[in-house]
Short mmCIF file of C-alpha atoms and ligand atoms in Angstrom, two decimals:
data_model
loop_
_atom_site.label_atom_id
_atom_site.label_comp_id
_atom_site.label_asym_id
_atom_site.label_seq_id
_atom_site.Cartn_x
_atom_site.Cartn_y
_atom_site.Cartn_z
CA MET F 189 87.27 62.08 75.60
CA SER F 190 89.32 61.49 79.45
CA ASN F 191 88.16 64.28 81.27
CA THR F 192 90.91 66.83 80.68
CA VAL F 193 92.61 69.78 82.34
CA ILE F 194 93.73 72.30 80.17
CA VAL F 195 96.21 74.65 81.97
CA GLY F 196 98.66 77.48 81.17
CA THR F 197 102.50 76.23 81.88
CA GLN F 198 104.10 80.10 80.88
CA TRP F 199 102.92 83.64 82.23
CA GLY F 200 99.64 83.04 80.89
CA ASP F 201 97.84 83.72 77.08
CA GLU F 202 98.97 80.87 76.18
CA GLY F 203 96.49 80.03 73.71
CA LYS F 204 94.45 78.20 76.06
CA GLY F 205 90.58 79.83 75.12
CA LYS F 206 92.03 78.27 71.48
CA ILE F 207 92.15 74.66 72.76
CA VAL F 208 89.62 74.54 74.91
CA ASP F 209 86.98 76.05 72.37
CA MET F 210 88.86 73.81 69.91
CA LEU F 211 88.46 70.91 72.63
CA ALA F 212 85.20 71.16 73.98
CA GLU F 213 83.14 69.30 70.22
CA LYS F 214 84.33 66.07 72.32
CA ALA F 215 83.14 67.28 75.57
CA GLY F 216 79.81 67.36 77.32
CA ALA F 217 80.77 70.39 80.34
CA ILE F 218 84.01 72.98 80.16
CA VAL F 219 83.94 74.49 83.37
CA ARG F 220 86.29 77.12 84.93
CA PHE F 221 88.25 76.27 87.63
CA GLN F 222 89.84 79.47 89.12
CA GLY F 223 90.09 83.49 88.29
CA GLY F 224 88.00 86.12 87.30
CA ASN F 225 87.73 87.91 84.79
CA ASN F 226 91.82 88.85 84.94
CA ALA F 227 91.29 85.79 81.83
CA GLY F 228 91.17 86.63 78.84
CA HIS F 229 90.41 84.12 76.06
CA THR F 230 90.77 84.45 72.60
CA LEU F 231 88.81 82.26 70.01
CA VAL F 232 88.26 82.63 66.25
CA VAL F 233 85.74 80.36 64.30
CA ASP F 234 85.57 80.81 59.95
CA GLY F 235 87.40 84.55 60.91
CA GLU F 236 85.37 85.40 63.17
CA GLN F 237 87.10 86.23 66.74
CA CYS F 238 85.25 86.18 70.38
CA ILE F 239 86.88 87.30 73.72
CA LEU F 240 85.73 85.48 76.29
CA HIS F 241 86.16 86.36 80.47
CA LEU F 242 84.51 84.17 82.17
CA ILE F 243 82.04 82.89 80.49
CA PRO F 244 83.74 79.35 79.43
CA SER F 245 85.42 79.04 76.09
CA GLY F 246 82.93 76.18 75.07
CA ILE F 247 80.58 78.58 74.79
CA LEU F 248 80.07 78.49 70.75
CA HIS F 249 79.52 75.04 70.21
CA PRO F 250 75.97 74.44 70.58
CA GLY F 251 74.26 72.31 73.52
CA LYS F 252 77.47 72.02 75.17
CA LYS F 253 77.37 72.91 79.02
CA CYS F 254 79.35 75.73 80.24
CA LEU F 255 80.19 75.97 84.04
CA ILE F 256 81.64 78.19 86.61
CA GLY F 257 82.84 76.27 89.41
CA ASN F 258 83.77 77.80 93.30
CA GLY F 259 87.60 78.22 92.83
CA VAL F 260 86.50 81.14 90.39
CA VAL F 261 85.36 85.21 91.09
CA LEU F 262 83.06 86.33 89.84
CA ASP F 263 82.09 90.14 88.50
CA PRO F 264 78.02 89.52 87.73
CA GLU F 265 78.33 92.59 86.20
CA VAL F 266 80.85 91.87 83.88
CA PHE F 267 79.19 87.56 83.84
CA LEU F 268 76.15 89.89 82.76
CA LYS F 269 77.77 92.27 79.91
CA GLU F 270 79.48 89.02 78.37
CA ILE F 271 76.06 86.92 77.96
CA ASP F 272 74.68 89.75 76.94
CA GLY F 273 76.54 90.33 74.23
CA LEU F 274 76.48 85.98 73.38
CA ALA F 275 72.85 85.91 73.44
CA ALA F 276 72.81 89.28 70.63
CA LYS F 277 75.30 87.20 68.09
CA GLY F 278 72.64 84.16 68.52
CA VAL F 279 74.20 82.33 71.20
CA ASP F 280 72.75 79.99 73.13
CA VAL F 281 73.73 81.46 77.03
CA SER F 282 70.26 80.27 78.68
CA PRO F 283 70.55 78.61 81.96
CA GLU F 284 69.73 74.98 80.83
CA ARG F 285 73.40 75.39 79.59
CA MET F 286 75.22 77.83 82.16
CA MET F 287 75.56 77.65 85.15
CA ILE F 288 77.28 79.61 88.08
CA SER F 289 78.60 77.33 91.10
CA LYS F 290 76.78 78.49 94.54
CA LYS F 291 80.00 78.28 96.20
CA ALA F 292 81.66 80.86 93.54
CA GLN F 293 83.00 84.25 95.24
CA ILE F 294 80.77 87.52 94.04
CA ILE F 295 83.34 90.50 92.94
CA MET F 296 82.10 93.74 94.94
CA PRO F 297 82.41 97.59 93.64
CA TYR F 298 85.21 97.74 96.84
CA HIS F 299 86.93 94.49 95.74
CA LYS F 300 87.89 96.88 92.57
CA GLN F 301 88.17 100.60 94.42
CA LEU F 302 90.55 98.39 96.81
CA ASP F 303 92.69 96.95 94.11
CA ASN F 304 93.24 100.14 92.34
CA CYS F 305 94.00 101.28 96.03
CA ARG F 306 96.75 99.25 96.17
CA GLU F 307 98.00 99.24 93.20
CA SER F 308 99.02 103.30 93.25
CA MET F 309 100.14 103.26 96.66
CA LYS F 310 103.43 101.44 95.37
CA SER F 311 105.84 102.21 94.10
CA ALA F 312 107.28 101.52 90.09
CA GLU F 313 109.70 98.34 90.95
CA SER F 314 106.85 97.01 93.92
CA LYS F 315 103.56 97.23 91.81
CA ILE F 316 103.23 93.65 90.02
CA GLY F 317 100.53 95.72 87.19
CA THR F 318 97.25 93.91 88.76
CA THR F 319 94.30 94.03 86.21
CA GLY F 320 92.39 95.95 88.19
CA ARG F 321 89.52 93.90 88.35
CA GLY F 322 89.51 93.17 92.18
CA ILE F 323 90.70 90.19 91.54
CA GLY F 324 92.80 89.52 94.72
CA PRO F 325 90.80 91.97 96.87
CA CYS F 326 88.10 89.06 96.02
CA TYR F 327 90.04 86.38 96.88
CA GLU F 328 90.83 87.92 100.60
CA ASP F 329 87.90 88.56 101.46
CA LYS F 330 87.28 84.69 100.71
CA MET F 331 90.18 83.82 102.77
CA SER F 332 88.69 85.77 105.65
CA ARG F 333 85.70 84.49 105.43
CA VAL F 334 83.26 87.08 105.06
CA GLY F 335 83.25 86.93 101.49
CA ILE F 336 79.67 86.97 99.72
CA ARG F 337 79.19 84.05 97.76
CA ALA F 338 77.44 83.77 95.06
CA SER F 339 74.28 81.93 96.21
CA ASP F 340 74.66 84.89 98.91
CA LEU F 341 72.09 86.80 95.78
CA ALA F 342 69.50 85.03 96.43
CA ASP F 343 69.23 86.63 100.37
CA PRO F 344 68.99 89.97 100.01
CA GLU F 345 68.69 89.95 104.03
CA LEU F 346 72.14 87.78 104.11
CA LEU F 347 73.79 90.16 101.55
CA ARG F 348 73.24 93.80 103.13
CA SER F 349 74.85 92.28 106.14
CA LYS F 350 77.74 90.46 104.59
CA ILE F 351 78.01 94.57 102.27
CA GLU F 352 78.02 96.15 106.33
CA VAL F 353 80.18 94.47 108.10
CA GLY F 354 82.81 94.48 104.57
CA LEU F 355 82.76 97.76 104.23
CA GLN F 356 82.72 99.26 107.61
CA GLU F 357 86.87 97.93 107.41
CA LYS F 358 87.00 98.59 104.06
CA ASN F 359 85.78 101.98 104.31
CA VAL F 360 88.55 103.06 106.86
CA LEU F 361 90.73 102.07 104.47
CA PHE F 362 89.56 104.04 101.35
CA GLU F 363 89.67 107.00 103.91
CA LYS F 364 92.08 107.00 106.20
CA LEU F 365 94.99 105.39 103.92
CA PHE F 366 94.15 105.67 100.71
CA ASN F 367 92.50 109.10 100.92
CA ALA F 368 89.54 108.37 98.22
CA GLU F 369 85.96 107.64 98.87
CA PRO F 370 84.10 105.38 101.24
CA LEU F 371 81.36 103.94 99.77
CA ASP F 372 77.31 103.89 101.22
CA ALA F 373 76.31 100.39 101.84
CA GLU F 374 73.07 101.04 101.82
CA LYS F 375 73.54 101.88 97.54
CA VAL F 376 75.91 99.09 96.70
CA TYR F 377 73.39 96.90 98.13
CA GLN F 378 70.43 98.93 95.69
CA ASP F 379 72.68 98.63 92.89
CA MET F 380 73.54 94.73 93.83
CA LEU F 381 69.75 94.17 93.72
CA PRO F 382 69.09 93.73 90.03
CA ILE F 383 71.87 92.22 89.07
CA ALA F 384 71.01 89.95 92.06
CA GLU F 385 67.72 89.43 90.40
CA ARG F 386 69.36 88.81 87.11
CA VAL F 387 72.13 86.27 88.17
CA LYS F 388 69.99 84.15 90.34
CA PRO F 389 68.60 81.49 87.46
CA TYR F 390 72.08 80.50 86.78
CA LEU F 391 72.71 79.86 90.62
CA GLY F 392 73.29 76.02 91.07
CA ASP F 393 75.71 72.84 91.89
CA VAL F 394 78.04 72.57 89.52
CA SER F 395 79.40 69.84 91.52
CA SER F 396 75.96 67.10 90.66
CA VAL F 397 76.16 68.31 87.06
CA ILE F 398 80.50 67.73 86.87
CA GLN F 399 79.38 64.06 88.46
CA ASP F 400 76.65 63.48 86.37
CA GLU F 401 78.14 64.21 82.92
CA ASN F 402 80.55 61.07 83.59
CA LYS F 403 78.22 59.22 85.00
CA ASN F 404 76.43 59.40 81.44
CA GLY F 405 79.76 58.97 79.44
CA ARG F 406 80.77 61.63 78.83
CA SER F 407 84.03 63.56 79.51
CA VAL F 408 84.61 67.13 81.58
CA LEU F 409 87.11 69.96 80.23
CA PHE F 410 88.56 72.01 82.81
CA GLU F 411 90.14 75.63 81.97
CA GLY F 412 92.19 77.25 83.45
CA ALA F 413 92.68 80.49 83.45
CA GLN F 414 96.23 82.65 84.05
CA GLY F 415 99.80 80.25 84.04
CA VAL F 416 101.33 78.42 86.26
CA HIS F 417 104.10 81.04 87.28
CA LEU F 418 101.30 83.27 88.07
CA ASP F 419 100.15 81.16 90.54
CA ILE F 420 99.60 82.35 94.05
CA ASP F 421 102.12 79.94 95.43
CA HIS F 422 104.23 78.94 92.60
CA GLY F 423 104.55 81.29 90.58
CA THR F 424 107.52 84.81 90.80
CA TYR F 425 105.83 85.72 94.07
CA PRO F 426 104.92 88.37 94.95
CA PHE F 427 104.32 88.72 91.32
CA VAL F 428 101.45 86.56 91.11
CA THR F 429 97.55 86.32 90.55
CA SER F 430 96.06 85.34 93.64
CA SER F 431 95.05 81.62 92.72
CA ASN F 432 96.49 78.00 92.51
CA VAL F 433 96.59 77.47 88.65
CA VAL F 434 98.14 74.63 88.97
CA SER F 435 96.82 71.84 87.77
CA GLY F 436 95.77 70.05 91.01
CA ASN F 437 93.24 73.09 91.87
CA ALA F 438 91.15 72.19 89.11
CA ALA F 439 89.64 69.25 90.86
CA ALA F 440 88.98 71.88 94.13
CA GLY F 441 88.21 74.51 92.26
CA ALA F 442 85.25 72.33 89.48
CA GLY F 443 84.26 70.36 93.17
CA CYS F 444 85.42 66.60 91.97
CA GLY F 445 88.41 64.23 93.25
CA PRO F 446 91.91 64.74 91.38
CA ARG F 447 91.48 60.68 90.28
CA HIS F 448 88.50 62.87 87.73
CA LEU F 449 91.36 64.79 86.18
CA GLU F 450 92.57 61.98 83.78
CA ARG F 451 94.72 64.09 81.29
CA ILE F 452 96.25 67.64 81.94
CA THR F 453 97.15 68.99 79.01
CA GLY F 454 99.69 72.40 79.18
CA ILE F 455 99.29 74.89 76.79
CA CYS F 456 103.14 76.32 75.87
CA LYS F 457 102.68 78.91 73.52
CA ALA F 458 106.02 78.78 71.07
CA TYR F 459 107.87 81.50 72.44
CA THR F 460 107.32 83.72 75.77
CA THR F 461 105.39 86.33 77.02
CA ARG F 462 104.37 88.26 79.93
CA VAL F 463 102.48 90.78 80.81
CA GLY F 464 102.08 92.87 84.00
CA SER F 465 105.80 93.26 86.22
CA GLY F 466 107.87 90.52 87.57
CA PRO F 467 110.84 88.67 86.79
CA PHE F 468 110.98 87.29 83.42
CA PRO F 469 114.41 85.37 82.52
CA THR F 470 114.14 84.76 78.21
CA GLU F 471 112.70 88.56 78.42
CA LEU F 472 114.25 90.01 74.43
CA GLN F 473 114.36 94.11 74.47
CA ASP F 474 115.79 94.25 71.25
CA GLU F 475 114.63 94.04 67.85
CA ILE F 476 114.12 90.00 67.88
CA GLY F 477 111.25 90.63 71.04
CA ASP F 478 109.60 93.95 68.96
CA THR F 479 109.15 91.71 65.87
CA LEU F 480 107.50 88.81 68.16
CA GLN F 481 105.41 91.41 69.74
CA SER F 482 104.04 92.75 66.30
CA ASN F 483 103.74 89.21 64.47
CA GLY F 484 102.05 87.72 67.91
CA HIS F 485 100.08 90.19 68.10
CA GLU F 486 101.25 90.13 71.88
CA PHE F 487 98.29 92.57 72.99
CA GLY F 488 96.67 91.67 76.51
CA ALA F 489 92.96 90.33 75.47
CA THR F 490 91.46 91.90 78.81
CA THR F 491 94.37 95.14 79.28
CA GLY F 492 95.44 95.93 76.27
CA ARG F 493 98.39 96.26 77.20
CA LYS F 494 101.80 94.97 75.17
CA ARG F 495 103.26 91.80 76.45
CA ARG F 496 106.66 91.41 76.70
CA CYS F 497 108.31 89.08 74.89
CA GLY F 498 110.89 86.78 74.70
CA TRP F 499 112.92 83.22 73.87
CA LEU F 500 110.93 80.05 75.16
CA ASP F 501 112.33 78.95 78.82
CA MET F 502 112.42 75.10 79.89
CA VAL F 503 113.28 75.38 83.36
CA VAL F 504 110.03 77.06 83.33
CA LEU F 505 108.44 74.51 81.21
CA ARG F 506 109.99 71.54 83.21
CA GLU F 507 108.80 73.46 86.91
CA THR F 508 105.20 73.13 85.16
CA ALA F 509 105.29 69.79 83.93
CA ARG F 510 106.46 69.23 87.49
CA LEU F 511 104.26 70.77 89.58
CA CYS F 512 101.38 70.04 86.86
CA ASP F 513 101.64 65.98 86.33
CA LEU F 514 101.23 67.52 82.56
CA THR F 515 100.31 64.13 80.03
CA ASP F 516 100.91 66.19 76.83
CA PHE F 517 101.76 69.47 75.64
CA ALA F 518 99.39 71.85 73.02
CA LEU F 519 102.44 73.52 71.56
CA THR F 520 100.90 77.57 69.83
CA LYS F 521 101.74 80.18 68.02
CA LEU F 522 104.39 78.16 66.36
CA ASP F 523 103.86 79.87 62.83
CA VAL F 524 104.92 83.16 64.81
CA LEU F 525 108.25 82.46 64.74
CA SER F 526 108.22 82.22 61.06
CA GLY F 527 111.23 84.26 58.89
CA LEU F 528 113.64 84.12 62.01
CA LYS F 529 116.53 83.14 60.89
CA GLU F 530 118.12 81.31 64.72
CA ILE F 531 115.23 80.23 67.48
CA LYS F 532 117.13 80.12 70.78
CA ILE F 533 115.45 77.97 73.78
CA CYS F 534 116.72 78.12 77.68
CA VAL F 535 117.47 74.16 79.11
CA SER F 536 119.04 75.90 82.22
CA TYR F 537 119.67 79.06 84.32
CA LYS F 538 123.49 79.96 86.42
CA TYR F 539 122.72 81.06 89.39
CA ARG F 540 124.28 82.06 92.60
CA GLY F 541 127.67 80.15 90.74
CA GLU F 542 125.63 77.15 89.55
CA THR F 543 124.39 75.36 86.61
CA VAL F 544 119.89 74.87 87.36
CA GLU F 545 117.39 72.95 86.15
CA TYR F 546 114.21 74.14 88.68
CA PRO F 547 113.39 78.02 89.29
CA PRO F 548 115.10 78.48 92.48
CA GLN F 549 112.65 79.36 95.36
CA GLU F 550 113.76 82.27 96.92
CA GLN F 551 112.03 85.29 96.26
CA ASN F 552 112.74 87.21 93.16
CA SER F 553 115.71 84.78 92.83
CA MET F 554 114.16 84.78 88.82
CA ALA F 555 115.09 88.09 88.60
CA GLU F 556 118.94 86.86 89.64
CA VAL F 557 119.76 83.95 86.98
CA THR F 558 121.01 84.62 83.67
CA PRO F 559 119.50 81.55 80.88
CA VAL F 560 121.65 79.16 79.13
CA TYR F 561 120.48 78.96 76.02
CA GLU F 562 120.73 75.75 72.99
CA SER F 563 120.35 77.85 69.15
CA MET F 564 118.41 75.83 66.91
CA PRO F 565 118.11 76.72 63.23
CA GLY F 566 114.60 78.78 62.48
CA TRP F 567 112.78 78.43 59.01
CA ASP F 568 111.08 80.54 56.60
CA GLU F 569 108.56 78.72 55.12
CA ASP F 570 104.78 80.23 56.42
CA ILE F 571 103.23 76.97 58.15
CA THR F 572 99.56 78.58 58.73
CA THR F 573 98.30 76.48 56.53
CA ALA F 574 99.83 73.01 57.38
CA ARG F 575 97.30 70.48 58.70
CA ASN F 576 99.83 67.45 59.10
CA TYR F 577 102.76 67.65 61.03
CA GLU F 578 104.48 66.74 58.11
CA ASP F 579 103.43 69.56 56.65
CA LEU F 580 106.18 70.92 58.93
CA PRO F 581 109.58 71.92 57.21
CA GLU F 582 112.30 69.83 59.00
CA ALA F 583 113.74 73.11 60.53
CA ALA F 584 110.32 72.93 63.38
CA ARG F 585 109.98 69.72 63.14
CA ASN F 586 113.28 69.49 64.55
CA TYR F 587 112.11 72.08 67.34
CA ILE F 588 109.32 70.41 68.52
CA SER F 589 111.62 67.07 69.25
CA ARG F 590 114.00 69.22 70.83
CA ILE F 591 111.09 70.27 72.85
CA GLU F 592 109.98 67.30 74.04
CA GLU F 593 113.53 65.96 74.95
CA LEU F 594 114.23 68.92 77.22
CA SER F 595 110.81 68.39 78.64
CA GLY F 596 110.16 64.67 78.77
CA VAL F 597 106.59 65.35 77.52
CA LYS F 598 105.07 64.58 74.28
CA VAL F 599 103.63 67.63 72.06
CA ALA F 600 99.77 66.15 71.25
CA ILE F 601 99.02 69.33 69.64
CA VAL F 602 100.80 71.89 67.29
CA SER F 603 98.48 75.29 66.69
CA VAL F 604 100.00 77.64 62.90
CA GLY F 605 97.41 80.16 63.37
CA PRO F 606 94.28 81.52 65.69
CA ASP F 607 91.87 79.98 64.23
CA ARG F 608 89.95 76.91 65.61
CA ALA F 609 90.96 75.08 61.94
CA GLN F 610 94.72 75.92 62.00
CA THR F 611 95.57 73.21 64.37
CA ILE F 612 97.32 69.94 64.30
CA VAL F 613 96.88 66.89 66.02
CA ARG F 614 99.15 64.14 66.64
P1 LIG H 157 94.94 82.33 76.32
O1 LIG H 157 94.51 83.91 77.44
O2 LIG H 157 95.56 81.76 76.61
O3 LIG H 157 93.23 81.96 76.34
O4 LIG H 157 94.99 83.73 75.69
P2 LIG H 157 95.32 85.06 74.73
O5 LIG H 157 93.28 84.43 73.72
O6 LIG H 157 94.80 85.93 75.49
O7 LIG H 157 96.13 85.24 73.69
C1 LIG H 157 95.93 84.39 72.53
C2 LIG H 157 96.31 85.04 70.58
O8 LIG H 157 97.29 84.21 70.47
C3 LIG H 157 95.09 85.30 71.23
O9 LIG H 157 95.13 85.96 70.52
C4 LIG H 157 95.12 83.59 70.80
O10 LIG H 157 94.05 84.81 68.75
C5 LIG H 157 95.90 84.15 69.24
N1 LIG H 157 96.54 82.51 69.51
C6 LIG H 157 96.50 81.71 69.12
N2 LIG H 157 97.30 80.41 69.15
C7 LIG H 157 97.46 80.83 67.98
C8 LIG H 157 98.67 80.68 67.13
O11 LIG H 157 98.85 79.53 67.12
N3 LIG H 157 99.18 81.27 66.30
C9 LIG H 157 98.77 82.44 66.06
N4 LIG H 157 99.34 82.80 65.30
N5 LIG H 157 97.55 83.02 67.21
C10 LIG H 157 96.98 82.00 67.57
P1 LIG H 158 94.91 84.23 81.35
O1 LIG H 158 93.77 83.63 81.58
C1 LIG H 158 97.91 86.81 81.53
C2 LIG H 158 98.87 88.92 85.14
C3 LIG H 158 98.72 90.39 85.41
C4 LIG H 158 99.95 90.87 86.70
C5 LIG H 158 99.29 89.91 87.85
C6 LIG H 158 97.93 89.72 88.61
O2 LIG H 158 94.58 85.36 79.70
O3 LIG H 158 96.55 83.56 80.71
P2 LIG H 158 95.82 90.04 89.04
O4 LIG H 158 94.18 90.79 87.98
O5 LIG H 158 95.12 89.00 89.01
O6 LIG H 158 95.84 89.92 90.72
O7 LIG H 158 97.04 90.21 88.76
O8 LIG H 158 98.08 88.82 86.81
N1 LIG H 158 97.75 88.24 84.92
C7 LIG H 158 97.47 87.84 83.46
N2 LIG H 158 98.93 87.73 82.39
N3 LIG H 158 96.84 86.69 81.30
C8 LIG H 158 95.89 86.52 82.35
O9 LIG H 158 95.16 85.84 82.36
C9 LIG H 158 96.00 86.82 83.49
N4 LIG H 158 95.95 87.22 84.68
C10 LIG H 158 96.07 88.17 85.06
O10 LIG H 158 98.82 90.98 84.29
O11 LIG H 158 100.65 90.91 85.98
MG1 LIG H 159 94.35 85.25 78.03
#
């Protein structure tokens, strides 16, 4: 297998975890390159479900190296809870196979408090609906060059002084602006010491592991979180996350050059979902939307919120294809569409009197567009047991062909159920 980047093509929750788990069998290492525990990646193997927020989705394959790259923001408490949970199920999470880049940024308690204070200050229309995990404030500190890096956990004096400096500014905000309790630097530091002790054995040079894997003839799987339309630059700003989600960031966020990225697989749900606020042109606020929500069990894996549902949007996918250089799609949750009489695909938008094939770039313009739909006949058959492309009903194959035509990207993998085995590879 060639080095492969997995990106979410829509607004997250496309089924990245499932596809990474499935492809991990052929890789030497799996590396997360951005985001943090705002992600929730669901794996189902032989009927048993496992939800991961930080640990790469290759962890259920014994012996595969699981790496957390420099581009990730890591909540060390969540990391430890996740490895403890996996260890209790008998999964090997030893530092022999698990590594955190020394350059990854650490999410501190004050980042989470700041995230929640900011959201609660906002009006209903301007709330982003963040996951409240401190993601934005942690990336802010990284860019302000005051962030705590994973390697600082092994340097108590540096850690203490960074916490003190960080809280000088943040406590003013908590007390004067947000009417919240200030945090005591000494307590934050003391609480972090036992956590740091446990995280220390995992710290390492992720970049050189990637290099060695490739040198030894093994491929690397780059696991993206979120979706391209939540990208800090290219998403529906300001209703976005705080990192670059696009495939190009896999190189920067894992620690290799862009020529290492060979195959770029975009994970695409057969319809569209979004959690949190922000424009969503093809959203269905009707019975069909409710059907997709309940048949697809569309609840957020991180926050448990109901996901908003709508038709597939080719404008969104075209933009992802050009921003990410997609080589192929993995089309997921096709089974959820079974039973619909008619399936609609958004092929373009009307925007300020013009027909557009790519999202307009002005802030909030996505809230102004009107989707232009094409309609296709649905199918009634249960497709969850299909394992070959030919097993799919003709209407389902036609839907896939139309997606390929409209995007210019081939569908290489079709997923027909949550289980690892419920997959068709073409
Ligand atoms: P991720 O964040 O992209 O990894 O996706 P999530 O795990 O948050 O959400 C995807 C959900 O859909 C999970 O509950 C998966 O178990 C489930 N899922 C993935 N692929 C399929 C599929 O082909 N069919 C069905 N019915 N469910 C799927
Ligand atoms: P996975 O990897 C879906 C959304 C939040 C919110 C916005 C900003 O499971 O696909 P943040 O906490 O990142 O500052 O929130 O981004 N969001 C996601 N939505 N899937 C995710 O991850 C998400 N991660 C963040 O709901 O709208
Ligand atoms: Mg998810």
